[in-house]
């Protein structure tokens, strides 16, 4: 469509559209039918010019055994300046010597002032050293591990770090050499940038709009991918923290994600922290970063990385995942069988198979493994054994978190809850999963006058049976749902159909699904 003076041209997720002058984000969404979840933020970029980065900080070094990248940490230091002015002269430099602690390319002549003395170096440090303290016998030295040594290094010491391709260092030996060195030139866009959820925001001619980002999940990380599906169950990634090199979502913080995939965290890489502070936190890299022993990479952004880079703390972003998650739990065989058949996945039915069946477990447990095997075995129970609960996270946040963690409701739509005891109108449960990371359940939302039939209670740390879960089918003004006094009880929610508990016995199991309050 030709553009008139009364029209503007905008780009929505890479596709051009013409709109009347004065149009807003809402108009762009309407005409483009772009993927978008209500309330999420949209990135807007109005390009006006671009210029070459004045100071180059990253270089790609291609060797006979592969490429690694370095980042200059001290641009204004003597060593940093020597590198910037002479790096092309190091092309062709052979590996002169190697050891467990370091390797060296060279020799070559450089205008540096060697210094005597032992220095400490970290793994992947890069420095100049002078053999025999002679600047005509200079080497480019790369530290392979933390160590102390005397290399005749100038006073400014380490001037760069390896940021990717670290595995190449293990392959290099005498006979290898540097083939070429290329600066990584970034182009800075001088632009008006915005990221907003306000759909009344006016648009200008030439604006680029990003409504969502797309993720391709890695078959090397089937469990981690399932955690990402759980994290983005509502089709959004919620930004709890923003740094120059990443954004993160803390919704699954505390949930252990196994380490499955060791690879560089290139811009757009999605990873979960697997150990230490922040375990379970999801990250999306905004810049290239090296592999990490505490970050398992589960996928990468294949479209819409601009939105990730524009987003701000506290915002939510629309996300779509490839392949889409296969959700069996909570559905009947009749619902899932045609879907699985259409994508060539064989369904093996176990357990209860009548019309009112509800699937409560499956093997393989993850979407990517199901696609890989083209087969899944699903176990179902009667719908009467699936209990819907409404939880009160705003009243008892720690206790609700305990409950969700114990039943794996943070990562699965259905959780199993074994029955440990039944007496009179009281039902007690003990989750199969030990909530090891929770050392105490502090009192919160404890009843004062009475508890109501169907309310779910957890015994708090004021009693010996901390962590027990209970429900009563009748109101009680003396004891809580777990049979404890009120001060030892935390009320975390309610069962929507408590009559479904009638008839269950000790040793049975019920299955729980959470219903969000309307």
Coordinates of C-alpha atoms in Angstrom, one line a residue:
X1 CA 0.0 0.0 0.0
X2 CA 1.6 3.4 -1.0
X3 CA 2.2 5.7 2.0
X4 CA 0.6 9.2 1.8
X5 CA 1.5 12.3 3.8
X6 CA -1.4 11.4 6.1
X7 CA 0.0 7.9 6.9
X8 CA 2.9 6.6 8.8
X9 CA 4.9 3.4 8.3
X10 CA 5.7 1.3 11.3
X11 CA 7.4 -2.1 11.7
X12 CA 5.7 -4.6 14.0
X13 CA 7.8 -7.6 14.9
X14 CA 9.7 -7.2 11.6
X15 CA 6.7 -6.7 9.3
X16 CA 5.9 -3.3 7.8
X17 CA 2.4 -1.7 8.2
X18 CA 0.9 1.6 7.1
X19 CA -1.3 3.4 9.6
X20 CA -3.1 6.8 9.7
X21 CA -1.0 9.6 11.2
X22 CA -1.7 9.8 14.9
X23 CA -2.1 6.1 15.4
X24 CA -1.3 4.4 18.7
X25 CA 0.1 1.1 19.9
X26 CA -3.4 -0.2 20.2
X27 CA -4.0 0.6 16.5
X28 CA -0.8 -1.2 15.5
X29 CA -1.8 -4.3 17.5
X30 CA -5.2 -4.3 15.9
X31 CA -4.0 -4.1 12.3
X32 CA -1.1 -6.5 12.7
X33 CA -2.8 -9.1 15.0
X34 CA 0.6 -9.4 16.6
X35 CA 1.2 -11.9 19.5
X36 CA 0.4 -10.0 22.7
X37 CA -0.9 -10.6 26.2
X38 CA -2.9 -7.9 27.8
X39 CA -1.0 -5.8 30.3
X40 CA 2.5 -6.8 29.0
X41 CA 5.1 -4.2 27.9
X42 CA 5.8 -3.4 24.3
X43 CA 9.2 -2.1 23.0
X44 CA 9.3 0.9 20.7
X45 CA 12.4 2.0 18.9
X46 CA 12.5 5.1 16.7
X47 CA 15.8 5.0 14.7
X48 CA 17.3 8.3 13.9
X49 CA 21.0 7.6 13.2
X50 CA 23.7 5.1 14.0
X51 CA 27.4 5.4 14.6
X52 CA 30.3 3.1 15.1
X53 CA 31.4 2.5 18.7
X54 CA 34.4 4.7 19.4
X55 CA 36.1 2.3 21.8
X56 CA 36.4 -1.4 20.9
X57 CA 36.4 -3.7 23.9
X58 CA 35.9 -7.2 22.4
X59 CA 37.9 -9.2 19.9
X60 CA 37.5 -12.6 18.3
X61 CA 40.8 -14.6 18.1
X62 CA 40.6 -17.4 15.6
X63 CA 43.2 -20.2 16.1
X64 CA 44.0 -23.5 14.4
X65 CA 41.9 -25.2 17.1
X66 CA 38.9 -22.8 17.1
X67 CA 37.8 -19.3 18.1
X68 CA 37.7 -17.6 21.5
X69 CA 36.6 -14.1 22.4
X70 CA 38.3 -11.6 24.7
X71 CA 37.1 -8.5 26.5
X72 CA 39.6 -5.7 27.2
X73 CA 39.2 -4.6 30.8
X74 CA 41.7 -1.7 30.9
X75 CA 41.5 0.3 27.6
X76 CA 43.7 3.2 28.9
X77 CA 46.4 1.1 30.5
X78 CA 49.8 0.7 28.7
X79 CA 49.0 -3.0 27.9
X80 CA 45.5 -2.1 26.7
X81 CA 46.9 0.5 24.4
X82 CA 49.6 -1.8 23.1
X83 CA 46.9 -4.4 22.2
X84 CA 44.6 -1.8 20.5
X85 CA 47.5 -0.5 18.4
X86 CA 49.3 -3.7 17.5
X87 CA 46.8 -6.7 17.7
X88 CA 47.0 -7.3 14.0
X89 CA 50.7 -7.9 14.3
X90 CA 50.0 -10.9 16.5
X91 CA 48.3 -12.8 13.7
X92 CA 50.4 -15.8 12.9
X93 CA 52.0 -16.0 16.3
X94 CA 52.5 -19.6 17.3
X95 CA 52.0 -21.3 20.6
X96 CA 55.5 -21.0 22.1
X97 CA 54.9 -23.0 25.3
X98 CA 52.0 -24.6 27.2
X99 CA 51.5 -25.9 30.7
X100 CA 48.7 -26.8 33.1
X101 CA 48.6 -23.2 34.4
X102 CA 49.0 -21.1 31.2
X103 CA 50.0 -21.0 27.6
X104 CA 51.9 -18.3 25.6
X105 CA 51.8 -17.1 22.0
X106 CA 54.9 -15.4 20.6
X107 CA 57.5 -14.2 20.8
X108 CA 57.2 -10.7 19.3
X109 CA 58.6 -7.3 20.2
X110 CA 56.5 -4.8 22.1
X111 CA 57.0 -1.4 23.8
X112 CA 56.4 -2.5 27.3
X113 CA 58.4 -2.3 30.6
X114 CA 58.8 -5.7 32.1
X115 CA 58.7 -6.0 35.9
X116 CA 60.2 -8.6 38.2
X117 CA 58.1 -10.3 40.9
X118 CA 55.6 -13.1 41.3
X119 CA 52.0 -12.2 40.6
X120 CA 48.6 -13.9 41.2
X121 CA 46.5 -14.7 38.2
X122 CA 42.9 -16.0 37.8
X123 CA 41.7 -18.5 35.2
X124 CA 41.3 -16.9 31.7
X125 CA 43.3 -13.8 32.5
X126 CA 45.2 -12.3 29.6
X127 CA 48.5 -10.4 30.0
X128 CA 51.7 -9.6 28.3
X129 CA 54.9 -11.2 29.6
X130 CA 58.6 -10.8 28.6
X131 CA 60.9 -13.8 28.5
X132 CA 64.2 -13.0 30.3
X133 CA 62.6 -9.6 31.1
X134 CA 63.4 -8.6 27.5
X135 CA 60.6 -6.6 25.7
X136 CA 61.9 -8.0 22.4
X137 CA 60.9 -11.4 23.7
X138 CA 57.3 -10.5 24.5
X139 CA 54.5 -13.2 24.7
X140 CA 50.7 -13.0 24.9
X141 CA 50.0 -15.2 27.9
X142 CA 46.6 -16.7 28.8
X143 CA 46.1 -18.2 32.2
X144 CA 44.4 -21.6 32.2
X145 CA 43.8 -21.8 36.0
X146 CA 44.4 -19.7 39.1
X147 CA 48.1 -19.7 39.9
X148 CA 51.0 -17.5 40.8
X149 CA 54.0 -16.9 38.6
X150 CA 56.7 -14.5 37.4
X151 CA 56.3 -13.7 33.7
X152 CA 58.0 -10.3 33.5
X153 CA 54.5 -8.8 33.3
X154 CA 54.3 -4.9 33.2
X155 CA 53.0 -3.1 36.2
X156 CA 49.4 -2.8 34.8
X157 CA 49.3 -6.6 34.8
X158 CA 46.1 -8.3 33.4
X159 CA 44.5 -6.3 30.7
X160 CA 41.8 -8.6 29.3
X161 CA 39.7 -11.7 30.0
X162 CA 38.3 -14.6 27.8
X163 CA 34.5 -14.3 27.7
X164 CA 33.7 -17.2 25.4
X165 CA 35.4 -20.2 23.7
X166 CA 37.2 -21.2 26.9
X167 CA 37.2 -24.9 25.8
X168 CA 39.6 -23.9 23.0
X169 CA 42.3 -23.3 25.5
X170 CA 42.3 -27.0 26.5
X171 CA 42.9 -28.0 22.8
X172 CA 45.8 -25.6 22.0
X173 CA 49.4 -27.0 22.0
X174 CA 52.7 -26.4 20.3
X175 CA 52.2 -26.4 16.6
X176 CA 49.0 -24.3 16.8
X177 CA 48.9 -20.6 16.1
X178 CA 46.7 -17.5 15.9
X179 CA 45.2 -17.4 12.4
X180 CA 43.5 -14.0 12.6
X181 CA 42.2 -11.4 15.1
X182 CA 39.1 -9.4 14.4
X183 CA 37.6 -6.6 16.5
X184 CA 33.9 -7.0 17.4
X185 CA 32.5 -3.7 16.2
X186 CA 29.2 -2.7 17.8
X187 CA 27.0 -0.1 16.2
X188 CA 25.3 2.2 18.6
X189 CA 21.8 3.3 17.5
X190 CA 21.0 6.8 18.4
X191 CA 17.3 6.4 19.0
X192 CA 14.3 7.2 21.1
X193 CA 13.7 4.1 23.1
X194 CA 10.7 3.1 25.2
X195 CA 9.1 0.1 26.7
X196 CA 5.5 0.6 27.8
X197 CA 2.2 -1.2 28.6
X198 CA 0.3 2.0 27.7
X199 CA -1.5 1.1 24.5
X200 CA -2.5 4.8 24.0
X201 CA 1.1 5.7 23.3
X202 CA 1.3 7.6 20.0
X203 CA 3.5 6.2 17.2
X204 CA 5.8 8.1 14.8
X205 CA 6.7 7.3 11.3
X206 CA 9.6 4.8 11.1
X207 CA 9.0 3.3 14.6
X208 CA 9.9 -0.3 15.2
X209 CA 7.6 -2.2 17.6
X210 CA 8.3 -5.4 19.5
X211 CA 5.3 -7.1 21.1
X212 CA 6.7 -10.4 22.2
X213 CA 9.8 -12.6 22.1
X214 CA 10.0 -16.2 20.9
X215 CA 12.0 -19.0 22.5
X216 CA 13.3 -22.2 21.1
X217 CA 13.9 -24.7 23.9
X218 CA 16.9 -27.0 23.9
X219 CA 16.5 -30.8 23.7
X220 CA 19.6 -31.0 25.8
X221 CA 17.6 -29.6 28.7
X222 CA 14.3 -31.4 28.9
X223 CA 13.7 -30.8 32.6
X224 CA 14.9 -27.2 32.5
X225 CA 12.7 -26.6 29.5
X226 CA 9.7 -27.9 31.6
X227 CA 10.6 -25.4 34.3
X228 CA 10.5 -22.6 31.7
X229 CA 7.1 -23.8 30.5
X230 CA 5.9 -23.6 34.1
X231 CA 7.5 -20.2 34.6
X232 CA 5.7 -18.9 31.6
X233 CA 2.5 -20.8 32.1
X234 CA 0.4 -17.6 31.6
X235 CA 2.4 -16.6 28.5
X236 CA 4.5 -14.0 30.3
X237 CA 8.0 -13.5 31.6
X238 CA 7.9 -11.3 34.7
X239 CA 11.0 -9.2 35.2
X240 CA 12.1 -9.0 38.8
X241 CA 15.6 -7.7 38.1
X242 CA 17.4 -6.0 35.3
X243 CA 21.1 -5.7 34.7
X244 CA 23.1 -4.6 31.7
X245 CA 23.8 -8.2 30.8
X246 CA 20.6 -10.0 31.7
X247 CA 17.0 -9.8 33.0
X248 CA 15.6 -12.3 35.4
X249 CA 12.3 -13.8 36.7
X250 CA 12.2 -15.0 40.3
X251 CA 8.9 -16.9 40.2
X252 CA 10.7 -20.3 40.6
X253 CA 13.4 -19.1 42.9
X254 CA 14.0 -21.9 45.4
X255 CA 12.9 -24.7 43.1
X256 CA 15.8 -26.9 42.2
X257 CA 16.6 -27.1 38.4
X258 CA 19.1 -29.8 37.4
X259 CA 22.2 -28.9 35.6
X260 CA 21.8 -30.3 32.1
X261 CA 23.5 -28.1 29.5
X262 CA 26.9 -26.4 29.6
X263 CA 27.2 -23.9 26.8
X264 CA 28.1 -20.2 26.3
X265 CA 25.3 -17.8 27.4
X266 CA 25.2 -15.9 24.1
X267 CA 22.8 -12.9 23.9
X268 CA 19.3 -14.4 24.1
X269 CA 20.4 -17.5 26.0
X270 CA 17.9 -18.6 28.7
X271 CA 19.3 -20.3 31.7
X272 CA 18.4 -21.3 35.2
X273 CA 20.7 -21.0 38.2
X274 CA 21.2 -24.5 39.6
X275 CA 23.0 -24.0 42.8
X276 CA 23.7 -21.4 45.5
X277 CA 22.0 -18.1 46.1
X278 CA 19.2 -17.6 43.6
X279 CA 18.7 -21.3 42.8
X280 CA 15.8 -21.6 40.4
X281 CA 16.0 -18.1 39.1
X282 CA 15.5 -17.8 35.3
X283 CA 17.8 -15.5 33.3
X284 CA 17.8 -14.2 29.8
X285 CA 21.2 -12.9 28.6
X286 CA 21.2 -9.5 27.0
X287 CA 24.9 -9.8 26.1
X288 CA 27.3 -12.6 25.2
X289 CA 28.7 -14.2 28.4
X290 CA 30.8 -17.4 28.9
X291 CA 29.5 -20.8 30.1
X292 CA 28.9 -21.1 33.8
X293 CA 29.0 -24.1 36.1
X294 CA 26.0 -22.8 38.0
X295 CA 23.8 -21.8 35.0
X296 CA 22.2 -24.5 32.9
X297 CA 21.1 -23.2 29.4
X298 CA 17.6 -24.4 28.5
X299 CA 16.9 -22.5 25.3
X300 CA 17.4 -19.3 23.4
X301 CA 15.5 -16.3 22.1
X302 CA 15.0 -16.7 18.4
X303 CA 12.9 -13.6 17.8
X304 CA 12.3 -10.4 19.7
X305 CA 15.6 -10.1 21.5
X306 CA 15.1 -6.3 21.0
X307 CA 12.2 -6.4 23.5
X308 CA 14.4 -8.2 26.1
X309 CA 17.0 -5.5 25.7
X310 CA 14.5 -2.7 26.0
X311 CA 12.5 -4.1 29.0
X312 CA 12.6 -2.5 32.4
X313 CA 12.3 -3.9 35.9
X314 CA 8.8 -4.7 37.1
X315 CA 7.4 -5.2 33.6
X316 CA 5.9 -8.4 32.1
X317 CA 6.7 -9.5 28.6
X318 CA 4.7 -11.7 26.2
X319 CA 6.6 -14.9 25.3
X320 CA 5.9 -17.8 23.0
X321 CA 7.8 -21.1 23.3
X322 CA 8.8 -23.6 20.6
X323 CA 7.8 -26.4 20.7
X324 CA 4.6 -25.7 22.6
X325 CA 4.2 -27.5 25.9
X326 CA 2.3 -30.8 25.9
X327 CA 0.0 -30.5 28.9
X328 CA -1.6 -33.9 29.8
X329 CA -2.0 -33.6 33.6
X330 CA -5.5 -32.5 34.6
X331 CA -7.0 -33.5 31.2
X332 CA -9.0 -36.6 30.2
X333 CA -7.8 -39.2 27.7
X334 CA -10.5 -38.1 25.3
X335 CA -9.1 -34.5 25.4
X336 CA -5.4 -35.4 24.8
X337 CA -5.6 -38.4 22.5
X338 CA -6.6 -36.5 19.3
X339 CA -4.0 -33.8 20.0
X340 CA -1.2 -36.4 20.5
X341 CA -2.4 -38.3 17.4
X342 CA -2.2 -35.2 15.2
X343 CA 1.5 -34.7 16.1
X344 CA 2.4 -38.4 15.8
X345 CA 2.7 -39.2 19.5
X346 CA 1.5 -42.6 20.7
X347 CA -0.6 -42.6 23.9
X348 CA -0.5 -45.6 26.2
X349 CA -3.4 -45.4 28.8
X350 CA -3.0 -46.7 32.3
X351 CA -5.3 -46.6 35.4
X352 CA -8.9 -45.4 35.1
X353 CA -9.9 -45.0 31.4
X354 CA -13.6 -44.1 31.5
X355 CA -15.1 -40.8 30.2
X356 CA -14.5 -39.0 33.5
X357 CA -10.8 -39.9 33.7
X358 CA -8.3 -37.3 34.7
X359 CA -4.6 -37.8 33.9
X360 CA -2.4 -37.3 37.0
X361 CA 1.0 -38.6 36.0
X362 CA 2.9 -39.4 32.8
X363 CA 6.1 -40.9 31.5
X364 CA 8.2 -39.3 30.1
X365 CA 7.5 -36.4 32.3
X366 CA 8.7 -33.7 29.9
X367 CA 7.5 -32.3 26.7
X368 CA 10.8 -32.5 24.9
X369 CA 11.3 -36.2 25.9
X370 CA 7.7 -37.0 24.6
X371 CA 8.5 -35.4 21.3
X372 CA 11.8 -37.3 21.2
X373 CA 10.3 -40.7 21.9
X374 CA 7.0 -40.0 20.0
X375 CA 5.3 -42.0 22.9
X376 CA 3.9 -41.2 26.3
X377 CA 2.3 -43.4 29.0
X378 CA -0.3 -41.6 31.0
X379 CA -2.0 -42.7 34.3
X380 CA -5.5 -41.5 35.1
X381 CA -7.9 -41.6 38.1
X382 CA -11.6 -40.8 38.3
X383 CA -12.4 -37.0 38.3
X384 CA -13.8 -37.5 41.8
X385 CA -10.2 -37.8 43.0
X386 CA -9.0 -34.5 41.6
X387 CA -9.5 -31.9 44.3
X388 CA -9.7 -28.2 43.3
X389 CA -8.2 -25.8 45.9
X390 CA -8.1 -22.1 46.3
X391 CA -5.0 -20.8 48.1
X392 CA -4.4 -17.6 50.1
X393 CA -0.9 -16.4 49.1
X394 CA -1.6 -12.9 50.2
X395 CA -2.6 -14.1 53.8
X396 CA 0.0 -16.9 54.2
X397 CA 2.7 -16.4 51.6
X398 CA 5.4 -18.7 53.3
X399 CA 2.9 -21.5 54.0
X400 CA 1.4 -21.4 50.6
X401 CA 4.9 -21.5 49.1
X402 CA 5.6 -24.6 51.3
X403 CA 2.4 -26.3 50.1
X404 CA 3.1 -25.6 46.4
X405 CA 6.7 -26.7 46.7
X406 CA 5.8 -29.9 48.5
X407 CA 3.2 -30.9 45.9
X408 CA 5.3 -29.6 43.0
X409 CA 2.4 -27.3 42.0
X410 CA 4.9 -24.6 41.0
X411 CA 6.0 -26.8 38.0
X412 CA 3.0 -29.1 37.4
X413 CA -0.7 -28.5 37.2
X414 CA -1.5 -31.5 39.3
X415 CA 0.1 -32.6 42.6
X416 CA -0.2 -35.8 44.5
X417 CA -1.1 -35.8 48.2
X418 CA -1.1 -39.1 50.2
X419 CA -3.5 -39.6 53.0
X420 CA -1.7 -40.3 56.3
X421 CA -4.7 -40.5 58.7
X422 CA -8.5 -40.2 58.8
X423 CA -10.6 -39.9 61.9
X424 CA -14.1 -38.6 62.5
X425 CA -14.4 -35.6 60.2
X426 CA -10.6 -34.9 59.9
X427 CA -8.3 -35.8 57.1
X428 CA -4.5 -35.6 57.5
X429 CA -2.0 -35.6 54.6
X430 CA 1.8 -35.9 54.3
X431 CA 3.4 -34.9 51.0
X432 CA 5.7 -37.3 49.3
X433 CA 8.3 -34.6 48.7
X434 CA 10.2 -33.5 51.7
X435 CA 10.5 -29.7 51.8
X436 CA 14.1 -29.9 52.9
X437 CA 14.8 -26.2 52.2
X438 CA 12.1 -25.1 54.5
X439 CA 13.5 -25.5 58.0
X440 CA 10.5 -23.9 59.7
X441 CA 6.9 -22.9 59.0
X442 CA 6.4 -19.7 60.9
X443 CA 2.9 -18.9 62.3
X444 CA 0.9 -16.9 59.8
X445 CA -2.9 -16.5 59.2
X446 CA -3.7 -18.5 62.3
X447 CA -7.4 -18.8 63.2
X448 CA -8.7 -17.1 66.3
X449 CA -12.3 -18.1 66.8
X450 CA -13.1 -21.1 64.6
X451 CA -12.1 -22.8 61.3
X452 CA -14.6 -23.5 58.6
X453 CA -15.3 -26.8 56.9
X454 CA -13.0 -27.3 53.9
X455 CA -10.3 -24.9 55.0
X456 CA -6.8 -26.3 54.5
X457 CA -4.4 -26.0 57.4
X458 CA -0.7 -26.6 57.9
X459 CA 0.9 -27.3 61.3
X460 CA 3.4 -24.6 62.0
X461 CA 6.7 -24.7 64.0
X462 CA 4.9 -24.2 67.3
X463 CA 4.0 -27.9 67.2
X464 CA 6.1 -31.1 66.8
X465 CA 4.2 -32.2 63.7
X466 CA 5.3 -29.2 61.6
X467 CA 4.4 -29.5 58.0
X468 CA 1.3 -31.8 58.4
X469 CA -1.6 -30.8 56.2
X470 CA -5.2 -31.2 57.2
X471 CA -8.8 -30.6 56.3
X472 CA -12.0 -30.9 58.4
X473 CA -15.5 -31.4 56.9
X474 CA -17.2 -29.5 59.7
X475 CA -16.6 -26.1 61.4
X476 CA -14.6 -26.3 64.6
X477 CA -14.1 -23.7 67.3
X478 CA -11.5 -25.7 69.3
X479 CA -8.9 -27.2 66.9
X480 CA -7.5 -26.5 63.5
X481 CA -7.7 -28.7 60.4
X482 CA -4.6 -30.7 61.5
X483 CA -6.0 -31.3 64.9
X484 CA -3.7 -28.8 66.5
X485 CA -4.6 -25.8 68.6
X486 CA -5.2 -22.6 66.7
X487 CA -1.8 -21.0 67.5
X488 CA -0.1 -24.0 65.9
X489 CA -2.2 -23.8 62.7
X490 CA -1.7 -21.8 59.5
X491 CA -4.8 -21.5 57.2
X492 CA -3.5 -21.6 53.6
X493 CA -6.7 -21.9 51.5
X494 CA -9.8 -24.0 51.0
X495 CA -11.1 -27.1 49.2
X496 CA -13.8 -26.1 46.7
X497 CA -15.6 -29.4 46.9
X498 CA -14.8 -30.9 50.4
X499 CA -17.4 -33.6 49.9
X500 CA -15.0 -35.3 47.5
X501 CA -13.0 -36.3 50.5
X502 CA -15.7 -38.6 51.8
X503 CA -14.8 -42.3 51.4
X504 CA -11.0 -41.9 51.2
X505 CA -8.9 -43.9 53.6
X506 CA -5.5 -44.0 55.1
X507 CA -3.0 -45.0 52.4
X508 CA -5.1 -43.5 49.6
X509 CA -3.9 -40.5 47.6
X510 CA -5.8 -37.5 46.3
X511 CA -4.7 -35.2 43.6
X512 CA -4.7 -31.5 43.9
X513 CA -5.0 -28.7 41.3
X514 CA -5.0 -25.0 42.1
X515 CA -7.8 -22.8 41.0
X516 CA -7.1 -19.1 40.8
X517 CA -9.5 -16.9 42.6
X518 CA -11.8 -14.8 40.3

